[in-house]
């Protein structure tokens, strides 16, 4: 095999300070999405151990539409639909596949997808696979969504509108203006697709997410990924029964894929019970956010954090990577985030508050950041 063009492209990434490599986990956790510390939760672990003991298989053996459909999948989906107060739910292997399934399948030829410009890569890839038209609105700017819809209609667009946002942005820690977007959707008879990846478990009553404020609307589809605050793996697409049935029939990422392990369905089911009862954990995370406001944000002149995700925008890639590396040397697991994950010249440190770190860790991080960024 010839090593070109791979070698030269990797060399070019290195030259631009964009080369990535896998590194072992080390240091105090300010990098994971395990916001509530549930990834190592003994109750969830015990639920899986009990399932193994009663003979639940590790492998599903096939696609859900063939032999792969297990009672654990169906039980989880019924529970998720009740918990998230929606008509139906569909369990997918992960959020990336779920977004591919959603965007490549639901919006039809002749429809328009209007997505926030900062929406996750998996939504971009799903949109690329879609036959619908697609445009990107300025971040969190409802007027920009409205203008794009108006100009598409003025150009003769007649189909359905699909508005797509993250409820809590993974690299910026800010929230979508959900009430205003819901009002726009109602006015335009549009569907809302809400990616709750970073909201589920942390926000809303019983951790049902930021979209819980829109309970009862029939034009909403939510995506609850299970690998972040829920501490496990997979994703639950929640919405009207008709759309879930359509996905089961048409979503290639669902149909042509081995069903997730029934044991993971058991783990996710236990994780739903866990987040439902986790007001104490959410309160601890809020306290940590207050600690971070004092120890990290105020000294650096940053605004108070709006969520558990705190971006420290440094600009150039190399500056962000050098700061991350200095923090790692000092024992903090903090990653530098560069384009294409974030827009050019907004490379940053992404500080993620999780219950895997405590107040003392946050104070120590504040001290170190002041030294490094002084
Ligand atoms: C907003 C958002 N959507 C979707 C995903 C993908 O979810 P998963 O990690 O389960 O594939 C992520 C995770 O990176 C995310 O941050």
Short mmCIF file of C-alpha atoms and ligand atoms in Angstrom, two decimals:
data_model
loop_
_atom_site.label_atom_id
_atom_site.label_comp_id
_atom_site.label_asym_id
_atom_site.label_seq_id
_atom_site.Cartn_x
_atom_site.Cartn_y
_atom_site.Cartn_z
CA UNK A 1 0.00 0.00 0.00
CA UNK A 2 1.29 3.42 -0.85
CA UNK A 3 1.41 5.79 2.09
CA UNK A 4 0.38 8.75 -0.09
CA UNK A 5 -1.79 10.83 0.07
CA UNK A 6 -2.22 10.01 3.76
CA UNK A 7 1.28 10.85 4.94
CA UNK A 8 1.34 14.29 3.33
CA UNK A 9 -2.11 15.15 4.64
CA UNK A 10 -1.14 14.13 8.17
CA UNK A 11 2.06 16.18 7.83
CA UNK A 12 -0.01 19.16 6.73
CA UNK A 13 -2.31 18.75 9.76
CA UNK A 14 0.73 18.65 12.01
CA UNK A 15 2.16 21.79 10.44
CA UNK A 16 -1.13 23.61 11.08
CA UNK A 17 -1.29 22.42 14.69
CA UNK A 18 -4.31 20.22 13.88
CA UNK A 19 -2.89 16.71 14.18
CA UNK A 20 -4.91 14.54 16.55
CA UNK A 21 -3.73 11.46 18.42
CA UNK A 22 -5.33 9.23 20.99
CA UNK A 23 -4.05 9.78 24.52
CA UNK A 24 -4.69 7.72 27.63
CA UNK A 25 -7.06 9.12 30.24
CA UNK A 26 -5.14 11.04 32.86
CA UNK A 27 -5.68 13.86 35.32
CA UNK A 28 -8.72 15.29 37.05
CA UNK A 29 -11.80 15.04 34.86
CA UNK A 30 -12.70 18.34 33.21
CA UNK A 31 -13.07 16.77 29.80
CA UNK A 32 -15.73 14.08 29.83
CA UNK A 33 -19.46 14.43 29.30
CA UNK A 34 -20.11 12.21 32.31
CA UNK A 35 -21.69 15.23 34.00
CA UNK A 36 -23.38 13.38 36.85
CA UNK A 37 -20.62 10.81 37.31
CA UNK A 38 -23.00 8.00 36.34
CA UNK A 39 -20.56 6.22 34.00
CA UNK A 40 -19.27 4.30 37.02
CA UNK A 41 -22.58 4.19 38.89
CA UNK A 42 -22.89 0.96 40.91
CA UNK A 43 -26.70 0.82 40.56
CA UNK A 44 -26.52 0.86 36.77
CA UNK A 45 -23.65 -1.64 36.89
CA UNK A 46 -25.71 -3.93 39.14
CA UNK A 47 -28.67 -3.79 36.76
CA UNK A 48 -26.40 -5.09 34.00
CA UNK A 49 -24.92 -7.77 36.27
CA UNK A 50 -28.44 -8.92 37.20
CA UNK A 51 -29.41 -9.05 33.53
CA UNK A 52 -26.35 -11.18 32.73
CA UNK A 53 -27.24 -13.48 35.62
CA UNK A 54 -30.80 -14.01 34.31
CA UNK A 55 -29.48 -14.82 30.83
CA UNK A 56 -29.94 -11.59 28.87
CA UNK A 57 -27.56 -12.04 25.91
CA UNK A 58 -24.60 -9.76 25.19
CA UNK A 59 -25.25 -9.72 21.47
CA UNK A 60 -28.50 -8.91 19.72
CA UNK A 61 -27.74 -11.17 16.78
CA UNK A 62 -29.05 -8.94 14.02
CA UNK A 63 -30.95 -5.88 12.91
CA UNK A 64 -34.02 -4.98 14.94
CA UNK A 65 -36.12 -5.78 11.85
CA UNK A 66 -34.70 -9.30 11.68
CA UNK A 67 -33.75 -11.44 14.69
CA UNK A 68 -32.21 -8.58 16.69
CA UNK A 69 -35.32 -7.23 18.39
CA UNK A 70 -35.16 -8.12 22.10
CA UNK A 71 -37.71 -7.53 24.87
CA UNK A 72 -35.10 -5.28 26.54
CA UNK A 73 -35.16 -2.90 23.52
CA UNK A 74 -38.94 -2.70 23.49
CA UNK A 75 -39.13 -2.33 27.26
CA UNK A 76 -36.64 0.52 27.14
CA UNK A 77 -38.53 2.31 24.37
CA UNK A 78 -41.82 2.10 26.26
CA UNK A 79 -40.13 3.43 29.38
CA UNK A 80 -38.39 6.26 27.47
CA UNK A 81 -41.65 7.31 25.79
CA UNK A 82 -43.34 7.54 29.20
CA UNK A 83 -40.40 9.31 30.84
CA UNK A 84 -39.91 11.88 28.08
CA UNK A 85 -43.72 12.24 27.71
CA UNK A 86 -43.87 11.48 24.04
CA UNK A 87 -45.90 9.04 21.95
CA UNK A 88 -43.04 6.75 21.00
CA UNK A 89 -39.28 6.25 21.21
CA UNK A 90 -36.64 4.47 19.16
CA UNK A 91 -33.35 3.22 20.62
CA UNK A 92 -30.31 3.71 18.42
CA UNK A 93 -26.70 2.64 18.93
CA UNK A 94 -25.48 6.22 19.45
CA UNK A 95 -26.34 9.84 18.85
CA UNK A 96 -24.29 10.10 15.69
CA UNK A 97 -26.24 7.30 14.00
CA UNK A 98 -29.49 8.74 15.36
CA UNK A 99 -28.83 12.13 13.75
CA UNK A 100 -27.90 10.45 10.47
CA UNK A 101 -31.16 8.51 10.66
CA UNK A 102 -33.27 11.54 11.56
CA UNK A 103 -31.99 14.00 9.00
CA UNK A 104 -31.50 11.59 6.11
CA UNK A 105 -35.00 10.15 6.57
CA UNK A 106 -37.62 12.55 7.92
CA UNK A 107 -37.20 15.75 5.84
CA UNK A 108 -38.42 14.92 2.33
CA UNK A 109 -37.50 16.21 -1.11
CA UNK A 110 -39.11 19.65 -1.42
CA UNK A 111 -38.82 20.34 2.34
CA UNK A 112 -36.44 22.81 4.00
CA UNK A 113 -34.12 22.12 6.94
CA UNK A 114 -33.08 25.26 8.83
CA UNK A 115 -30.32 24.38 11.27
CA UNK A 116 -28.26 26.46 13.68
CA UNK A 117 -24.80 27.15 12.24
CA UNK A 118 -23.14 25.61 15.32
CA UNK A 119 -25.07 22.37 15.22
CA UNK A 120 -23.21 19.10 15.74
CA UNK A 121 -21.21 17.38 12.99
CA UNK A 122 -23.60 14.41 12.97
CA UNK A 123 -26.48 16.71 12.00
CA UNK A 124 -24.37 18.21 9.21
CA UNK A 125 -23.64 14.70 7.91
CA UNK A 126 -27.31 13.71 8.16
CA UNK A 127 -28.26 16.85 6.25
CA UNK A 128 -25.75 15.98 3.52
CA UNK A 129 -27.58 12.69 3.09
CA UNK A 130 -31.00 14.37 2.95
CA UNK A 131 -32.94 15.17 -0.22
CA UNK A 132 -34.42 18.29 1.39
CA UNK A 133 -33.01 21.80 0.91
CA UNK A 134 -30.88 23.01 3.82
CA UNK A 135 -29.75 26.39 5.13
CA UNK A 136 -27.90 27.43 8.28
CA UNK A 137 -29.12 30.19 10.58
CA UNK A 138 -26.92 32.46 12.67
CA UNK A 139 -26.30 30.92 16.06
CA UNK A 140 -29.29 31.24 18.40
CA UNK A 141 -30.75 34.04 16.25
CA UNK A 142 -34.48 33.35 15.85
CA UNK A 143 -34.84 36.23 13.39
CA UNK A 144 -32.21 34.60 11.18
CA UNK A 145 -34.25 31.34 11.21
CA UNK A 146 -37.39 33.32 10.31
CA UNK A 147 -35.65 35.25 7.51
CA UNK A 148 -34.26 32.10 5.92
CA UNK A 149 -37.69 30.48 5.96
CA UNK A 150 -39.28 33.60 4.47
CA UNK A 151 -36.76 33.84 1.65
CA UNK A 152 -37.14 30.11 0.83
CA UNK A 153 -40.92 30.54 0.68
CA UNK A 154 -40.48 33.67 -1.45
CA UNK A 155 -38.39 31.56 -3.87
CA UNK A 156 -41.31 29.15 -4.22
CA UNK A 157 -40.49 26.60 -1.47
CA UNK A 158 -43.74 24.80 -0.64
CA UNK A 159 -42.72 21.85 1.52
CA UNK A 160 -42.48 21.38 5.26
CA UNK A 161 -39.96 23.27 7.39
CA UNK A 162 -37.69 21.38 9.81
CA UNK A 163 -35.98 23.56 12.43
CA UNK A 164 -32.93 21.86 13.96
CA UNK A 165 -31.01 22.99 17.05
CA UNK A 166 -29.07 21.67 19.99
CA UNK A 167 -30.81 22.57 23.23
CA UNK A 168 -27.42 23.13 24.91
CA UNK A 169 -24.44 23.71 22.67
CA UNK A 170 -21.63 21.30 23.37
CA UNK A 171 -18.73 23.66 22.65
CA UNK A 172 -20.26 26.94 23.88
CA UNK A 173 -22.39 25.91 26.84
CA UNK A 174 -25.25 28.22 25.83
CA UNK A 175 -28.88 27.27 25.32
CA UNK A 176 -31.17 27.57 22.31
CA UNK A 177 -34.09 30.02 22.63
CA UNK A 178 -36.55 27.13 22.67
CA UNK A 179 -39.74 29.07 23.48
CA UNK A 180 -39.16 31.52 20.61
CA UNK A 181 -38.24 28.73 18.22
CA UNK A 182 -41.38 26.83 19.22
CA UNK A 183 -43.43 29.98 18.51
CA UNK A 184 -41.76 30.30 15.10
CA UNK A 185 -42.41 26.62 14.40
CA UNK A 186 -46.08 27.02 15.34
CA UNK A 187 -46.42 30.03 13.03
CA UNK A 188 -44.76 28.20 10.13
CA UNK A 189 -46.41 24.83 10.80
CA UNK A 190 -42.83 23.55 11.12
CA UNK A 191 -41.29 20.58 12.90
CA UNK A 192 -38.64 21.09 15.59
CA UNK A 193 -35.80 18.61 15.95
CA UNK A 194 -34.06 19.15 19.29
CA UNK A 195 -30.72 17.52 20.02
CA UNK A 196 -30.68 17.18 23.81
CA UNK A 197 -27.24 15.52 23.96
CA UNK A 198 -25.94 17.86 26.69
CA UNK A 199 -29.25 18.77 28.30
CA UNK A 200 -30.66 15.35 29.16
CA UNK A 201 -30.05 14.35 32.77
CA UNK A 202 -28.77 17.78 33.76
CA UNK A 203 -31.75 20.06 33.07
CA UNK A 204 -35.52 19.91 33.41
CA UNK A 205 -37.72 18.19 35.98
CA UNK A 206 -36.31 14.73 36.75
CA UNK A 207 -33.53 15.47 34.24
CA UNK A 208 -35.92 15.22 31.28
CA UNK A 209 -33.94 17.90 29.47
CA UNK A 210 -34.50 21.48 28.36
CA UNK A 211 -37.20 20.39 25.92
CA UNK A 212 -39.40 19.35 28.85
CA UNK A 213 -40.73 22.92 28.69
CA UNK A 214 -42.33 22.00 25.35
CA UNK A 215 -44.20 18.94 26.67
CA UNK A 216 -47.41 18.29 24.83
CA UNK A 217 -46.41 19.81 21.47
CA UNK A 218 -46.96 17.42 18.56
CA UNK A 219 -44.41 18.98 16.23
CA UNK A 220 -41.33 18.12 18.30
CA UNK A 221 -38.79 15.33 17.91
CA UNK A 222 -36.12 15.08 20.58
CA UNK A 223 -32.84 13.21 20.61
CA UNK A 224 -31.60 12.12 24.02
CA UNK A 225 -28.13 10.68 23.77
CA UNK A 226 -27.32 8.21 26.53
CA UNK A 227 -23.52 8.49 26.61
CA UNK A 228 -23.29 11.83 28.37
CA UNK A 229 -25.10 12.67 31.65
CA UNK A 230 -26.85 9.29 31.52
CA UNK A 231 -23.41 7.68 31.77
CA UNK A 232 -24.04 4.82 29.35
CA UNK A 233 -24.32 4.60 25.56
CA UNK A 234 -26.89 4.86 22.78
CA UNK A 235 -29.56 7.39 21.87
CA UNK A 236 -33.32 7.68 22.17
CA UNK A 237 -35.27 9.39 19.42
CA UNK A 238 -38.58 10.54 20.92
CA UNK A 239 -41.56 11.87 19.02
CA UNK A 240 -44.92 11.21 17.40
CA UNK A 241 -45.67 7.50 16.76
CA UNK A 242 -46.08 8.07 13.04
CA UNK A 243 -42.54 9.43 12.71
CA UNK A 244 -41.02 6.62 14.77
CA UNK A 245 -42.87 4.08 12.57
CA UNK A 246 -41.54 5.89 9.51
CA UNK A 247 -37.96 5.72 10.83
CA UNK A 248 -38.36 2.00 11.51
CA UNK A 249 -39.38 1.55 7.87
CA UNK A 250 -37.06 3.98 6.15
CA UNK A 251 -34.01 4.94 8.25
CA UNK A 252 -31.08 3.09 6.73
CA UNK A 253 -28.87 3.68 9.82
CA UNK A 254 -31.52 1.78 11.81
CA UNK A 255 -32.49 -0.90 9.30
CA UNK A 256 -29.07 -1.95 8.01
CA UNK A 257 -27.35 -2.14 11.38
CA UNK A 258 -27.07 -4.72 14.14
CA UNK A 259 -29.29 -3.80 17.07
CA UNK A 260 -27.49 -2.49 20.17
CA UNK A 261 -26.70 -5.05 22.85
CA UNK A 262 -29.77 -5.96 24.93
CA UNK A 263 -27.49 -5.41 27.94
CA UNK A 264 -27.04 -1.81 26.87
CA UNK A 265 -30.81 -1.45 26.69
CA UNK A 266 -30.91 -2.68 30.30
CA UNK A 267 -28.18 -0.19 31.26
CA UNK A 268 -30.02 2.72 29.60
CA UNK A 269 -33.25 1.71 31.29
CA UNK A 270 -31.47 1.76 34.67
CA UNK A 271 -29.89 5.11 33.75
CA UNK A 272 -33.35 6.61 33.15
CA UNK A 273 -34.38 5.51 36.66
CA UNK A 274 -31.14 6.96 37.96
CA UNK A 275 -31.51 10.41 36.38
CA UNK A 276 -35.15 10.55 37.41
CA UNK A 277 -34.00 10.29 41.05
CA UNK A 278 -30.89 12.45 40.72
CA UNK A 279 -31.97 15.86 42.06
CA UNK A 280 -29.14 15.59 44.59
CA UNK A 281 -26.57 15.10 41.83
CA UNK A 282 -28.01 17.98 39.79
CA UNK A 283 -27.82 20.22 42.88
CA UNK A 284 -24.15 19.26 43.36
CA UNK A 285 -23.43 20.09 39.73
CA UNK A 286 -25.11 23.49 40.13
CA UNK A 287 -22.95 24.17 43.20
CA UNK A 288 -19.86 23.25 41.19
CA UNK A 289 -20.97 25.72 38.54
CA UNK A 290 -21.14 28.46 41.20
CA UNK A 291 -17.63 27.49 42.37
CA UNK A 292 -16.41 27.69 38.76
CA UNK A 293 -18.02 31.11 38.32
CA UNK A 294 -15.96 32.43 41.23
CA UNK A 295 -12.72 30.52 40.77
CA UNK A 296 -12.46 30.33 36.99
CA UNK A 297 -14.75 32.76 35.17
CA UNK A 298 -14.52 35.91 37.33
CA UNK A 299 -10.68 35.99 37.49
CA UNK A 300 -10.44 35.46 33.71
CA UNK A 301 -13.06 38.13 33.01
CA UNK A 302 -15.46 35.55 31.56
CA UNK A 303 -19.23 35.76 32.01
CA UNK A 304 -20.89 33.46 34.54
CA UNK A 305 -21.30 29.96 33.11
CA UNK A 306 -24.76 29.25 31.76
CA UNK A 307 -24.35 25.51 32.14
CA UNK A 308 -21.85 22.81 33.05
CA UNK A 309 -19.88 23.58 29.87
CA UNK A 310 -17.46 26.52 30.05
CA UNK A 311 -15.60 27.61 26.92
CA UNK A 312 -12.38 29.59 27.32
CA UNK A 313 -11.87 30.94 23.82
CA UNK A 314 -8.20 31.59 23.05
CA UNK A 315 -8.28 32.09 19.27
CA UNK A 316 -5.41 30.41 17.48
CA UNK A 317 -5.11 26.63 17.51
CA UNK A 318 -1.58 26.57 18.86
CA UNK A 319 -2.41 28.83 21.79
CA UNK A 320 -5.33 26.60 22.81
CA UNK A 321 -3.29 23.43 22.44
CA UNK A 322 -0.34 24.87 24.40
CA UNK A 323 -2.66 25.93 27.24
CA UNK A 324 -4.33 22.50 27.26
CA UNK A 325 -0.99 20.78 27.35
CA UNK A 326 0.25 22.94 30.25
CA UNK A 327 -2.94 22.13 32.17
CA UNK A 328 -2.52 18.44 31.45
CA UNK A 329 1.06 18.59 32.74
CA UNK A 330 -0.36 20.12 35.93
CA UNK A 331 -2.75 17.16 36.33
CA UNK A 332 -5.98 18.47 34.76
CA UNK A 333 -7.67 16.63 31.94
CA UNK A 334 -8.69 19.57 29.75
CA UNK A 335 -8.71 19.37 25.99
CA UNK A 336 -8.03 22.03 23.41
CA UNK A 337 -10.80 22.19 20.80
CA UNK A 338 -9.86 23.29 17.30
CA UNK A 339 -11.56 23.66 13.92
CA UNK A 340 -13.38 21.94 12.35
CA UNK A 341 -15.09 21.19 15.68
CA UNK A 342 -15.35 24.95 16.28
CA UNK A 343 -15.20 27.87 13.79
CA UNK A 344 -11.77 29.13 12.67
CA UNK A 345 -9.94 31.44 15.11
CA UNK A 346 -12.15 30.34 18.02
CA UNK A 347 -9.97 27.51 19.29
CA UNK A 348 -10.62 27.04 22.95
CA UNK A 349 -10.32 25.14 26.14
CA UNK A 350 -13.56 23.31 26.82
CA UNK A 351 -14.01 22.98 30.56
CA UNK A 352 -16.62 20.42 31.37
CA UNK A 353 -17.85 20.30 34.95
CA UNK A 354 -18.62 16.81 36.14
CA UNK A 355 -19.14 15.19 39.50
CA UNK A 356 -15.91 13.27 38.86
CA UNK A 357 -14.21 16.45 40.10
CA UNK A 358 -15.02 18.43 43.26
CA UNK A 359 -14.78 21.98 44.60
CA UNK A 360 -11.09 21.60 45.51
CA UNK A 361 -10.35 20.53 41.92
CA UNK A 362 -12.23 23.53 40.54
CA UNK A 363 -10.34 25.94 42.82
CA UNK A 364 -7.01 24.34 41.86
CA UNK A 365 -7.92 24.61 38.19
CA UNK A 366 -8.75 28.30 38.63
CA UNK A 367 -5.28 28.91 40.15
CA UNK A 368 -3.55 27.04 37.34
CA UNK A 369 -5.51 28.80 34.61
CA UNK A 370 -4.58 32.19 36.05
CA UNK A 371 -0.89 31.23 35.93
CA UNK A 372 -1.04 29.81 32.43
CA UNK A 373 -3.12 32.52 30.81
CA UNK A 374 -1.60 35.48 32.67
C1 LIG B 1 -24.87 17.66 20.19
C2 LIG B 1 -24.46 16.26 19.95
N1 LIG B 1 -25.23 15.47 19.19
C3 LIG B 1 -24.91 14.19 18.93
C4 LIG B 1 -23.75 13.64 19.44
C5 LIG B 1 -23.40 12.23 19.11
O1 LIG B 1 -23.80 11.39 20.16
P1 LIG B 1 -23.00 10.05 20.45
O2 LIG B 1 -21.75 10.44 21.18
O3 LIG B 1 -23.94 9.23 21.26
O4 LIG B 1 -22.70 9.42 19.12
C6 LIG B 1 -22.92 14.41 20.27
C7 LIG B 1 -21.70 13.84 20.86
O5 LIG B 1 -20.61 14.22 20.57
C8 LIG B 1 -23.27 15.75 20.52
O6 LIG B 1 -22.50 16.55 21.27
#
